[in-house]
CSV table of C-alpha atoms in Angstrom, one decimal:
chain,number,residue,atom,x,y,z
A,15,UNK,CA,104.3,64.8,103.4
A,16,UNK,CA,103.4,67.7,105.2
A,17,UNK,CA,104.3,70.5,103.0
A,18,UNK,CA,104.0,73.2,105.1
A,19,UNK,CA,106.5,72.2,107.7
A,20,UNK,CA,108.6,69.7,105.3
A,21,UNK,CA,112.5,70.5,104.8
A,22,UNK,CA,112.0,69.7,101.2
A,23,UNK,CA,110.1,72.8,100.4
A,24,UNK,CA,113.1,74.0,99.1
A,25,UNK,CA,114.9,74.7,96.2
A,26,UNK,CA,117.0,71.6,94.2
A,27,UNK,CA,120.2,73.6,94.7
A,28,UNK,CA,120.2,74.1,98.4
A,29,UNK,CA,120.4,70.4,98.9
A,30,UNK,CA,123.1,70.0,96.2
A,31,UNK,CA,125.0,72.9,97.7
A,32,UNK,CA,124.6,71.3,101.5
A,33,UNK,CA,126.2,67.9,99.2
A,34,UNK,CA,129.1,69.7,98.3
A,35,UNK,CA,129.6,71.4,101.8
A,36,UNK,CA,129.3,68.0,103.5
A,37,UNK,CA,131.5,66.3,101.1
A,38,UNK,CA,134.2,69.4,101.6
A,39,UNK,CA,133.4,69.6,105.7
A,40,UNK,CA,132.0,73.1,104.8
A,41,UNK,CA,130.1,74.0,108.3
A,42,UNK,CA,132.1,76.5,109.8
A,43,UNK,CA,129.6,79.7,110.8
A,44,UNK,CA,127.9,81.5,108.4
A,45,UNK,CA,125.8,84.7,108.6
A,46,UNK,CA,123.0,85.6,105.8
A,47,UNK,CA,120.7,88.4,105.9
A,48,UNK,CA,117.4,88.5,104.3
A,49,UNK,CA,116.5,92.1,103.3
A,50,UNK,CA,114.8,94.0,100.7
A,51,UNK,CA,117.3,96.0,98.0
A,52,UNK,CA,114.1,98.6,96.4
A,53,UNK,CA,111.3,99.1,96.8
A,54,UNK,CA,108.4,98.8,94.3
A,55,UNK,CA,108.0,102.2,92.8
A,56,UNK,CA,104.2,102.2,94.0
A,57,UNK,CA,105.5,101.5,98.1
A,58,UNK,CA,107.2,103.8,100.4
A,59,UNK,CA,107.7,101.8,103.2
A,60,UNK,CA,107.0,98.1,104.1
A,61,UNK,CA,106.1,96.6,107.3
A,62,UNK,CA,107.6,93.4,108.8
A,63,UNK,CA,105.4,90.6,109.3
A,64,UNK,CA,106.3,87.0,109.3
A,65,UNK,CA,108.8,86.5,111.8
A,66,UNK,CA,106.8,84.1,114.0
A,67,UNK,CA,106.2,81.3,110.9
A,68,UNK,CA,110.0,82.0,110.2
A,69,UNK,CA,110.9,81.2,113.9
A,70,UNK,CA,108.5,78.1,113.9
A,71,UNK,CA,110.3,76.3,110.8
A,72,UNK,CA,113.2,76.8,112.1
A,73,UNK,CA,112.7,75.6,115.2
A,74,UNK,CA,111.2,72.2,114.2
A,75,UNK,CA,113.1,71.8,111.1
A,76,UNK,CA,114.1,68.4,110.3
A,77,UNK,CA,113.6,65.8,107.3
A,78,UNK,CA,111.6,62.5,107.6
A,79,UNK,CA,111.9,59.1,107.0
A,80,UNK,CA,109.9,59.3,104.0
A,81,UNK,CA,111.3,62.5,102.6
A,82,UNK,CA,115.4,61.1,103.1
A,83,UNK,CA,114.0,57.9,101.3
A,84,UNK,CA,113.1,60.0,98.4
A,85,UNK,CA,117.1,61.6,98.6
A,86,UNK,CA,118.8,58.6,98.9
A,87,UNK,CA,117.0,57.1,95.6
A,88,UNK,CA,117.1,60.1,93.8
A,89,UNK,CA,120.1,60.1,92.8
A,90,UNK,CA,121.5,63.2,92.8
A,91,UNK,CA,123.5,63.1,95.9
A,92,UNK,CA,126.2,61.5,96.8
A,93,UNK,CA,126.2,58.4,99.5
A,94,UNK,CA,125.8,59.1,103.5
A,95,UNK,CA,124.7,62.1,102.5
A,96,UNK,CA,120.6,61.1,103.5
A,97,UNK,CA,122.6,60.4,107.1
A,98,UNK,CA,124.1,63.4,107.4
A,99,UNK,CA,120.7,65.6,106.8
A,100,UNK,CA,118.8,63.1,109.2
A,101,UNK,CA,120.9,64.6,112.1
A,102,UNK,CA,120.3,67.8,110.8
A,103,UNK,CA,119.1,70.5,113.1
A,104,UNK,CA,118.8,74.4,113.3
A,105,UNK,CA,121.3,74.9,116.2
A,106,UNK,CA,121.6,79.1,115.0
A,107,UNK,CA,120.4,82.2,115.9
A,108,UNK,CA,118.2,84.8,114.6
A,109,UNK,CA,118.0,88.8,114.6
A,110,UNK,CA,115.0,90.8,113.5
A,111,UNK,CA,113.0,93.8,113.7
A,112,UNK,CA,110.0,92.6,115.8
A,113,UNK,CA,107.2,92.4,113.7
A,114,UNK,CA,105.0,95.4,112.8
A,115,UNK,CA,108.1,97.1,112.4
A,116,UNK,CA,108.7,99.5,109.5
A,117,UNK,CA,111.5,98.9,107.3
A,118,UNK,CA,113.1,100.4,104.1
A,119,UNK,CA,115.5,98.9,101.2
A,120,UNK,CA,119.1,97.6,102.1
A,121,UNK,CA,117.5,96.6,106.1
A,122,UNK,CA,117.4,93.0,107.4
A,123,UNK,CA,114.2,91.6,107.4
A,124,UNK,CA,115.9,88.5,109.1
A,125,UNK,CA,119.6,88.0,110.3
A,126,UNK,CA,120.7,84.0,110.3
A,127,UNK,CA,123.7,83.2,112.1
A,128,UNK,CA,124.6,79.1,111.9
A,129,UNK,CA,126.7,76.6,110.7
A,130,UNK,CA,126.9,77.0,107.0
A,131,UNK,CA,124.6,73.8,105.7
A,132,UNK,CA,122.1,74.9,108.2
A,133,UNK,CA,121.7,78.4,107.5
A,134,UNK,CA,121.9,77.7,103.6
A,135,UNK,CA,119.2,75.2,103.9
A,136,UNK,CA,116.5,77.8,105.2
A,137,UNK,CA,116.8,80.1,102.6
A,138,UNK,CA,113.8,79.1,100.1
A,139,UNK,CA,111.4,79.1,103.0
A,140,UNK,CA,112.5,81.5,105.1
A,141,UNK,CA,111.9,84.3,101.7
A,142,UNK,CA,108.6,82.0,100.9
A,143,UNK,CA,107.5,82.8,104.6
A,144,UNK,CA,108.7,86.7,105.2
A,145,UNK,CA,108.3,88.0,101.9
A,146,UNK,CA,105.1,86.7,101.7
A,147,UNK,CA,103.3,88.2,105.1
A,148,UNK,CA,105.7,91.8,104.9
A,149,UNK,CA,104.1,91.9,101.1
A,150,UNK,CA,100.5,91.6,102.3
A,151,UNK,CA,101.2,93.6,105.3
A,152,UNK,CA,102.5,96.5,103.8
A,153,UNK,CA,99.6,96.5,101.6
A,154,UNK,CA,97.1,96.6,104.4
A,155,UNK,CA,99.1,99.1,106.4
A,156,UNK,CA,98.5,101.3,102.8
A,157,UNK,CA,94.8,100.5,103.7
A,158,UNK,CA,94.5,101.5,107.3
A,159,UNK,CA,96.4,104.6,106.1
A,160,UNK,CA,93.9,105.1,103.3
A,161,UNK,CA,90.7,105.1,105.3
A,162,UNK,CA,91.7,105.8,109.6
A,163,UNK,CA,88.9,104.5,111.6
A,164,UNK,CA,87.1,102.5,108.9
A,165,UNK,CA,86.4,98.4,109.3
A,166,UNK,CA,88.7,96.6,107.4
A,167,UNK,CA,87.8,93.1,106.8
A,168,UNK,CA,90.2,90.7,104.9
A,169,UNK,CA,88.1,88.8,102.1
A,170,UNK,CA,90.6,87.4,99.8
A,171,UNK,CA,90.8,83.3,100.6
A,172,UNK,CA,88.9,83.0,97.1
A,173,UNK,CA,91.3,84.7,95.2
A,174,UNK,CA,94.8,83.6,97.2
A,175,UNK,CA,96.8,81.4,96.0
A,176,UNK,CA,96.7,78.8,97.9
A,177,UNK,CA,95.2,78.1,101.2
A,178,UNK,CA,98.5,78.6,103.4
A,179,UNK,CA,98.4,82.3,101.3
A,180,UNK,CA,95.0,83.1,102.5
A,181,UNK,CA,95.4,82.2,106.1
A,182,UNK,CA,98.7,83.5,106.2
A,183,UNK,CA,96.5,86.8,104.5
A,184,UNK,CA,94.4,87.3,107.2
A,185,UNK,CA,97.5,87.1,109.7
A,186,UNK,CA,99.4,89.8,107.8
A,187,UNK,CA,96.6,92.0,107.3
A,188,UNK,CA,95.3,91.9,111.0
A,189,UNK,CA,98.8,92.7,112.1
A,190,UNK,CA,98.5,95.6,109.9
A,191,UNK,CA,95.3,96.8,111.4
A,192,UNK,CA,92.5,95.3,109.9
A,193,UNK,CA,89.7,94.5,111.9
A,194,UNK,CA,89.7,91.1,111.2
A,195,UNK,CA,88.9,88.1,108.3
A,196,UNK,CA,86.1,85.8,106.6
A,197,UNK,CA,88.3,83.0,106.3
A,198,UNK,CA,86.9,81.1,109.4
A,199,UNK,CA,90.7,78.8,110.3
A,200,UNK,CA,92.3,82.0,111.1
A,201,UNK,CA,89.7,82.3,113.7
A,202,UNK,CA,90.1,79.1,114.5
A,203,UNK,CA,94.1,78.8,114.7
A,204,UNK,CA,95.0,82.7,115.2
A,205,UNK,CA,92.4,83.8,117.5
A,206,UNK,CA,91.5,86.8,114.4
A,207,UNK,CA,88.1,88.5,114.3
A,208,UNK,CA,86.1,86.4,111.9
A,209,UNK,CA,83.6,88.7,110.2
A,210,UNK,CA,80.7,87.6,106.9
A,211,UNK,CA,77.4,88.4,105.9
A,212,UNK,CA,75.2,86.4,103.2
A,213,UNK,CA,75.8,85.8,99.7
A,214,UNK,CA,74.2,87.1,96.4
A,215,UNK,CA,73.3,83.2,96.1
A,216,UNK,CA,71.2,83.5,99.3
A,217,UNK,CA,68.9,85.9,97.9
A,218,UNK,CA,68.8,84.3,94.7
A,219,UNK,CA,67.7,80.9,96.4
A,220,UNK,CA,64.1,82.9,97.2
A,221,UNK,CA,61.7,83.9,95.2
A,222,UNK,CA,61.3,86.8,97.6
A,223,UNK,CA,64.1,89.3,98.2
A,224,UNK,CA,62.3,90.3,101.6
A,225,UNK,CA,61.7,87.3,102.2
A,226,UNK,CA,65.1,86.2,102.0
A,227,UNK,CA,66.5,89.2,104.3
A,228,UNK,CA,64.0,87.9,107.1
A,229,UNK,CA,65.2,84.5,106.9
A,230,UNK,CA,68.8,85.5,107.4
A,231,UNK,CA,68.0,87.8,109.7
A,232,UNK,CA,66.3,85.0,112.1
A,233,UNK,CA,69.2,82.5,111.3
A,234,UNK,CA,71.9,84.9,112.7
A,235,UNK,CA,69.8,87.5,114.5
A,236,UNK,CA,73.2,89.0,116.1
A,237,UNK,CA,74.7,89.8,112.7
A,238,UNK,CA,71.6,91.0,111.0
A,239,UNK,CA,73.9,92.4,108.0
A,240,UNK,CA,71.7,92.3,104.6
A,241,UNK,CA,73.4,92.1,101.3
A,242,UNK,CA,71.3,94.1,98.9
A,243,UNK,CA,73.0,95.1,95.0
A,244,UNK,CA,71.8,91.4,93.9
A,245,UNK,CA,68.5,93.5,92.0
A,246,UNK,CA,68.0,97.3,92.6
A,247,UNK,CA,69.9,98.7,95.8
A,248,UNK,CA,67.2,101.2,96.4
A,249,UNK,CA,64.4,99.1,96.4
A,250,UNK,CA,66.5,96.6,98.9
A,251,UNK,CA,66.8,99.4,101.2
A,252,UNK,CA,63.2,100.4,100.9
A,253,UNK,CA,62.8,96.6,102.4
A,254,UNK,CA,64.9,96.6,104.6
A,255,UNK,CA,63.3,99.7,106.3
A,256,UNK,CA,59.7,97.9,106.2
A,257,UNK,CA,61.4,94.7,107.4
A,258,UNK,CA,63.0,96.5,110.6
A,259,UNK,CA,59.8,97.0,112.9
A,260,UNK,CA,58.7,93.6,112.5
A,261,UNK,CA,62.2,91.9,113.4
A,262,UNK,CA,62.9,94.7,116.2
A,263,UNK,CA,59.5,93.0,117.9
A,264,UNK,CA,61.4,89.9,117.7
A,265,UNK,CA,64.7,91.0,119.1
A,266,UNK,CA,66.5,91.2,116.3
A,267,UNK,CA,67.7,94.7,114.9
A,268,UNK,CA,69.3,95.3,111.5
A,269,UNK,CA,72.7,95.6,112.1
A,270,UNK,CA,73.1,97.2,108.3
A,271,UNK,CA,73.6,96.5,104.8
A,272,UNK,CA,76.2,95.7,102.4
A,273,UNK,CA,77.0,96.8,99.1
A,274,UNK,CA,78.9,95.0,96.4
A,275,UNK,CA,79.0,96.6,93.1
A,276,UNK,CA,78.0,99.8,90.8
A,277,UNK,CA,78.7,103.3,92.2
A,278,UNK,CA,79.5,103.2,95.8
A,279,UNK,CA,79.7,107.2,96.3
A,280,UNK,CA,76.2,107.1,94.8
A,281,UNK,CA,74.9,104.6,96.3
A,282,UNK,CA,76.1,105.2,99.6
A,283,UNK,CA,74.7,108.4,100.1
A,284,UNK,CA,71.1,107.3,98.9
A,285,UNK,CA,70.9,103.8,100.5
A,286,UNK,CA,71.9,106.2,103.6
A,287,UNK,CA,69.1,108.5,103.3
A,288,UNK,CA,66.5,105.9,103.0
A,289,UNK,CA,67.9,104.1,105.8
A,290,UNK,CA,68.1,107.1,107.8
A,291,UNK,CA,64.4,108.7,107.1
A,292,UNK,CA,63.2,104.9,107.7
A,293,UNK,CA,64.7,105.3,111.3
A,294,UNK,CA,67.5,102.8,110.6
A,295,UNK,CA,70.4,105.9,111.7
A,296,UNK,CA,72.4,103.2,113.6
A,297,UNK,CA,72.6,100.7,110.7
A,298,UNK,CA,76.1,100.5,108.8
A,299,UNK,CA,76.9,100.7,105.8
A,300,UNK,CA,79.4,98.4,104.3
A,301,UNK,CA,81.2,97.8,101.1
A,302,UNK,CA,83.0,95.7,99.3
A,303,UNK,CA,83.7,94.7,95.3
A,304,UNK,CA,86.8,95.7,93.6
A,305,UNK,CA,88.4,97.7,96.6
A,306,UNK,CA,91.6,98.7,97.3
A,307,UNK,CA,93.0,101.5,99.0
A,308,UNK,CA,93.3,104.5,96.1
A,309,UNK,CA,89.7,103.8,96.0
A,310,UNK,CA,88.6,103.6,99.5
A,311,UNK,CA,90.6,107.3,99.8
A,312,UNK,CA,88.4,108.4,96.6
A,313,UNK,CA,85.4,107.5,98.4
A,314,UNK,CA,86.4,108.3,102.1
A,315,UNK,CA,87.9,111.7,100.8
A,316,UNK,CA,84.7,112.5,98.7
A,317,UNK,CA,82.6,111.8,102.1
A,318,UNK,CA,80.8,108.9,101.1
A,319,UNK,CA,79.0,107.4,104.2
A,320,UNK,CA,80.5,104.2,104.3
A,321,UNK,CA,81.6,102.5,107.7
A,322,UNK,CA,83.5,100.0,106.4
A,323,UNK,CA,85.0,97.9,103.8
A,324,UNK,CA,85.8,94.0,102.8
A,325,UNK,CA,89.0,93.9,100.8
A,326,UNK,CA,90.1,90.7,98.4
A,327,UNK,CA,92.1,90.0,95.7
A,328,UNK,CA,93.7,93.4,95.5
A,329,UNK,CA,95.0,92.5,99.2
A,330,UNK,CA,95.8,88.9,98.8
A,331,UNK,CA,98.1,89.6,95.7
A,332,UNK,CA,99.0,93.2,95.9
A,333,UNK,CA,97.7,94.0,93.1
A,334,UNK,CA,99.6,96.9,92.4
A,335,UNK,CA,102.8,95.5,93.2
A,336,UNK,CA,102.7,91.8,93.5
A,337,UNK,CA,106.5,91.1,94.9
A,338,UNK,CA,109.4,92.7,96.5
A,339,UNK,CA,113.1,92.2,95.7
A,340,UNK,CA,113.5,90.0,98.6
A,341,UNK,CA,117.0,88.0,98.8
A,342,UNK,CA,118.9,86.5,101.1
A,343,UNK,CA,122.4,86.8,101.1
A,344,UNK,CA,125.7,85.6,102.4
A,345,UNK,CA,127.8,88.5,104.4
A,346,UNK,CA,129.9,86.9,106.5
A,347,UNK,CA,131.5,83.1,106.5
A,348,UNK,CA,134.7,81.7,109.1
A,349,UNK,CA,134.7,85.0,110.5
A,350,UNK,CA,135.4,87.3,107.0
A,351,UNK,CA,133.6,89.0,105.6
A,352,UNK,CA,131.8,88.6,102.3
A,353,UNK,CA,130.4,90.6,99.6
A,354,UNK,CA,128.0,89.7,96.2
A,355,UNK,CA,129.8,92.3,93.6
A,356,UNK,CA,127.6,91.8,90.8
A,357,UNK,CA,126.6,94.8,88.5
A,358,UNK,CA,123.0,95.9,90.0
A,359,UNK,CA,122.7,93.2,92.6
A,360,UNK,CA,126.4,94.3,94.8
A,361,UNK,CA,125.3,93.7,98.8
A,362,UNK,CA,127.0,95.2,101.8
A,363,UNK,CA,129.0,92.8,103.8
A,364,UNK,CA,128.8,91.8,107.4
A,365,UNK,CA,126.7,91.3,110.1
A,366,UNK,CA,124.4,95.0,110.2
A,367,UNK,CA,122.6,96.6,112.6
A,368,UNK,CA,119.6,99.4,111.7
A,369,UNK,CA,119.2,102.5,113.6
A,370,UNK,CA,116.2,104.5,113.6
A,371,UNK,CA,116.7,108.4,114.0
A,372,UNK,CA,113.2,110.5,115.0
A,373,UNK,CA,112.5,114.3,114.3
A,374,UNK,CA,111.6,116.6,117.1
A,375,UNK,CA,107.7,115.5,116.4
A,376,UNK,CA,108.5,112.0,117.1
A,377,UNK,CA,108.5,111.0,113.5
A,378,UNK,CA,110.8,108.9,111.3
A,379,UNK,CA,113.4,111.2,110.4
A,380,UNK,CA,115.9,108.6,108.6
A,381,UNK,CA,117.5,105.6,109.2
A,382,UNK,CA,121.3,104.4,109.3
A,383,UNK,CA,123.2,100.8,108.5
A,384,UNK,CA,126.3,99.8,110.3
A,385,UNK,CA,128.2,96.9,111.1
A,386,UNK,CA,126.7,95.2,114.0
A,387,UNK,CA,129.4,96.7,116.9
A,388,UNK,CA,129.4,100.3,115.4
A,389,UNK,CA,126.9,101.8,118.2
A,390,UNK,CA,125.7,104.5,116.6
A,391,UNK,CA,122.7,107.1,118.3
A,392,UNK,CA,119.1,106.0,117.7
A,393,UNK,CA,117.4,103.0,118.2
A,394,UNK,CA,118.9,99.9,117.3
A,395,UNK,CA,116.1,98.2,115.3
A,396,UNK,CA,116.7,94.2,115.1
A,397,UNK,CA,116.7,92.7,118.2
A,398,UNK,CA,117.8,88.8,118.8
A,399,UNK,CA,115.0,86.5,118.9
A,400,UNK,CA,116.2,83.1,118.8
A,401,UNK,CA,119.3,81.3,120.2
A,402,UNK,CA,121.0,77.9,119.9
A,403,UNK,CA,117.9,76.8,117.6
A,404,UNK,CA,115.3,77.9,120.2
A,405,UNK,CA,113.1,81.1,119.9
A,406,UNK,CA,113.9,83.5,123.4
A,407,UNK,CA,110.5,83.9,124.3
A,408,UNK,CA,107.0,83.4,124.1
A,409,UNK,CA,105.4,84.0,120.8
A,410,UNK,CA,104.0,87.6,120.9
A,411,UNK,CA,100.6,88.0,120.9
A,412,UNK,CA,98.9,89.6,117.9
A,413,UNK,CA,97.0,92.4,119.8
A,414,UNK,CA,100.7,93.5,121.2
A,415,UNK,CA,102.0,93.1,117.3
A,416,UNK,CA,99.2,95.2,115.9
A,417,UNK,CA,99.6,98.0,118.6
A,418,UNK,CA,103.3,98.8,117.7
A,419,UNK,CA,102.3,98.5,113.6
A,420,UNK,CA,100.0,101.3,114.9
A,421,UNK,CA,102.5,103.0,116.4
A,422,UNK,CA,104.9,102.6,113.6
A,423,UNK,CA,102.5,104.4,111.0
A,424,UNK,CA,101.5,106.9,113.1
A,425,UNK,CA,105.2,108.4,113.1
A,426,UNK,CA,106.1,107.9,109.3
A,427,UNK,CA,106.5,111.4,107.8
A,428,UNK,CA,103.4,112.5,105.9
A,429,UNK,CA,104.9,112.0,102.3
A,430,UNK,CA,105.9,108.3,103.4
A,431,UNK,CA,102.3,107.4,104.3
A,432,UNK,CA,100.8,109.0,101.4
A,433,UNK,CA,99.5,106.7,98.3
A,434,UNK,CA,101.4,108.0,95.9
A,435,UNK,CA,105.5,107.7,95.0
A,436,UNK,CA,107.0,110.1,97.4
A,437,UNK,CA,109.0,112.8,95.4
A,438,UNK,CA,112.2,112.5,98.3
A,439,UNK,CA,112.2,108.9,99.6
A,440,UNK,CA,112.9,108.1,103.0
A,441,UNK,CA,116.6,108.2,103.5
A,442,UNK,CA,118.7,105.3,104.5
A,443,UNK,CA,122.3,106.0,105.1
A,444,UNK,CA,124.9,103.7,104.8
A,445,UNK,CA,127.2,104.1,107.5
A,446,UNK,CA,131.2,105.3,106.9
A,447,UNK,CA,132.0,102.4,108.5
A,448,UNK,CA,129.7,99.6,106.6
A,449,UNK,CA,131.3,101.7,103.5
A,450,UNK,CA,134.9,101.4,105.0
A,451,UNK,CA,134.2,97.0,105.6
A,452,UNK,CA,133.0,97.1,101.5
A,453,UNK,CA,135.9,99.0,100.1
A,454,UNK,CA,138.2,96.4,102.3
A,455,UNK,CA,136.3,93.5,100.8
A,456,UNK,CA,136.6,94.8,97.4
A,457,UNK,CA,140.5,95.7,97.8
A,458,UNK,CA,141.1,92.1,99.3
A,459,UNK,CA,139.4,91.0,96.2
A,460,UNK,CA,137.5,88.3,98.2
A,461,UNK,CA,137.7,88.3,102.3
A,462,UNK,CA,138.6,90.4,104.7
A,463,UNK,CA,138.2,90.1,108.8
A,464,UNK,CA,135.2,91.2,109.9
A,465,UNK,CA,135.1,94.5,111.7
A,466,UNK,CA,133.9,95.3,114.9
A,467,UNK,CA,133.4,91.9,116.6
């Protein structure tokens, strides 16, 4: 089993619930939306990401010999029904925001629209999938906000979890606008920067710290980067300086130094100084150790001479918040309407459309959700992206992804791209006639026509 791509990645229910709708010829078409309802208090915005590993599932979805052996001796479904799901296909169509995008509470991530059992079955995955990469790329984007100009290098396959996490990581942060990854398959696969410099190991393997540097130094004498917190900084640096005129007769120059633990302000600015008397001015300086992004601001606002930083586990998980309230949810079946009503968790029924409104800077000024067919001014935001099972285009390249995330942040308003809880959040208004299709819902009790179709 493949468990990346296998159908059975799933939950238990969705296959008893696509029993029941084949037993009842329950396939007329259905639309869910997959969207956000708040935000973690420490986000203001998120950015989409995800959209091409959703459109790849769901355009080779299918189950295997093997894993409709395992249903029909399971015993939990009833007979014919391993038949049925061996014909089954994702014959739909899917609406989105392209990705980079950013998004706000109660706005689809995803819209499915598909024969009932079909779009029911995706579920599990498609949340697995697009929660996932908007959660790490929202992170990031709080990163690239934190420290503008900086390297930003993705270092968190160590402390992922999982392998699919950690590649899918270095996707989500790249899209975002980090400078690239160490985890060498997303080079491989994705066509990401792969950046890395030595280990603390390394230097330990020597008796000789110098010693050590030079030897790295002739290995890779293109990336001459020189870990050196593994004894005393200072001393390292003092090295590296007497180092530097023997491997520039070679060829080789010291591209910089890294640092990994104890007081990075501090450090920074006296590793710098040595560096820079010892005629090293062009060497970086780069960091990395317990980073995120309220302490790359501390150290970028407090002028700290750092050029760049690796980020890990605080990326990889998101630390600070390590989930959004992602669901996916039914809002339209046989043409009516439908509507969740439960206390705290009530949706908005219907097929919706998101437009974007802008300020006389060019900035985000607030958004609006409609019924899809209620044209409203602004700029409609999801956009269809795959029809009759089969995505509309090409997959979109990653530079052209990462150049509208950069867009994107460059017009949030300046209390949305700030670190901290914004005192007014960004406003998303729920359209009179969205509100009119609810109150219709709720009146009818349980269905209504759809509106505006």
């Amino acid at each position: 089993m493949n468990l990346l791509s296998s159908a059975l990645v799933t939950d238990l229910y969705q296959l008893t619930m696509l029993n029941a709708y084949h037993a009842h010829g329950m396939s007329d078409t259905a639309v869910f939306e997959l969207f956000v309802r708040k935000l973690p208090r420490e986000r203001n915005f998120m950015m989409a990401a995800g959209l091409e590993q959703a459109l790849e599932f769901l355009e080779h979805l299918r189950f295997t010999p093997e894993e409709l052996e395992w249903i029909r001796g399971s015993g939990k479904f009833s007979r014919g029904f391993a038949e049925h799901l061996a014909r089954l296909r994702f014959t739909g169509e899917v609406h989105a925001p392209p990705e980079g995008t950013v998004v706000f509470p109660n706005e689809p991530l995803l819209r499915v629209t598909a024969p009932l059992p079909e779009a029911q079955l995706v579920e599990t995955r498609l949340i697995n999938l697009v929660h996932f990469e908007t959660l790490v790329a929202t992170k990031a984007a709080r990163s690239v906000l934190a420290a503008p100009g900086k390297l930003l290098v993705d270092f968190g396959l160590r402390r992922a979890h999982g392998a699919e996490a950690g590649l899918l990581a270095a996707r989500a942060s790249y899209v975002a606008g980090y400078s690239g990854t160490a985890t060498v398959a997303a080079g491989q696969s994705l066509g990401i920067p792969v950046f890395g410099t030595m280990a603390h190991s390394f230097v330990e393997a020597h008796d000789d710290e110098a010693a050590a540097f030079e030897r790295f130094a002739e290995a890779t004498p293109h990336n001459a980067l020189l870990l050196i917190d593994t004894y005393d900084t200072e001393a390292a640096a003092r090295k590296v300086v007497a180092l530097a005129s023997r491997l520039a007769s070679r060829g080789i120059p010291v591209k910089g130094v890294r640092l990994d633990s104890g007081d990075l302000a501090a450090l920074s600015r006296s590793v710098r100084r040595i560096l820079d008397d010892g005629g090293l001015a062009d060497a970086t300086i780069f960091a990395s150790g317990n980073i995120d992004e309220y302490r790359m601001h501390d150290l970028v606002a407090g002028g700290a001479p750092i050029d760049g930083f690796g980020v890990g586990t605080s990326l990889v998980t998101s630390s600070d918040a390590p989930y959004l309230d992602a669901v996916y949810k039914l809002q339209e079946y046989a043409g009516k309407a439908r509507r969740k009503r439960s206390t705290g968790k009530a949706t908005w029924p219907g097929r919706k459309q998101v437009y974007r409104h802008y300020d006389r800077a060019g900035r985000f000024e607030h958004d609006a959700v409609t019924v899809e067919g209620d044209e409203q001014p602004g700029e409609p935001l999801l956009v269809p992206v795959m029809r009759r099972g089969r995505r509309l285009g090409a997959p979109e390249s990653l530079v052209a992804i990462r150049e509208r995330a950069a867009g994107q942040l460059a017009k949030l308003p300046e209390r949305i791209r700030a670190l901290e809880p914004a005192a007014s959040p960004y406003r998303v208004e729920i359209s009179p006639a969205l509100r009119k299709l609810a109150d219709q819902v709720d009146r009818a009790g349980e269905e209504v026509p759809a509106l505006f179709r």
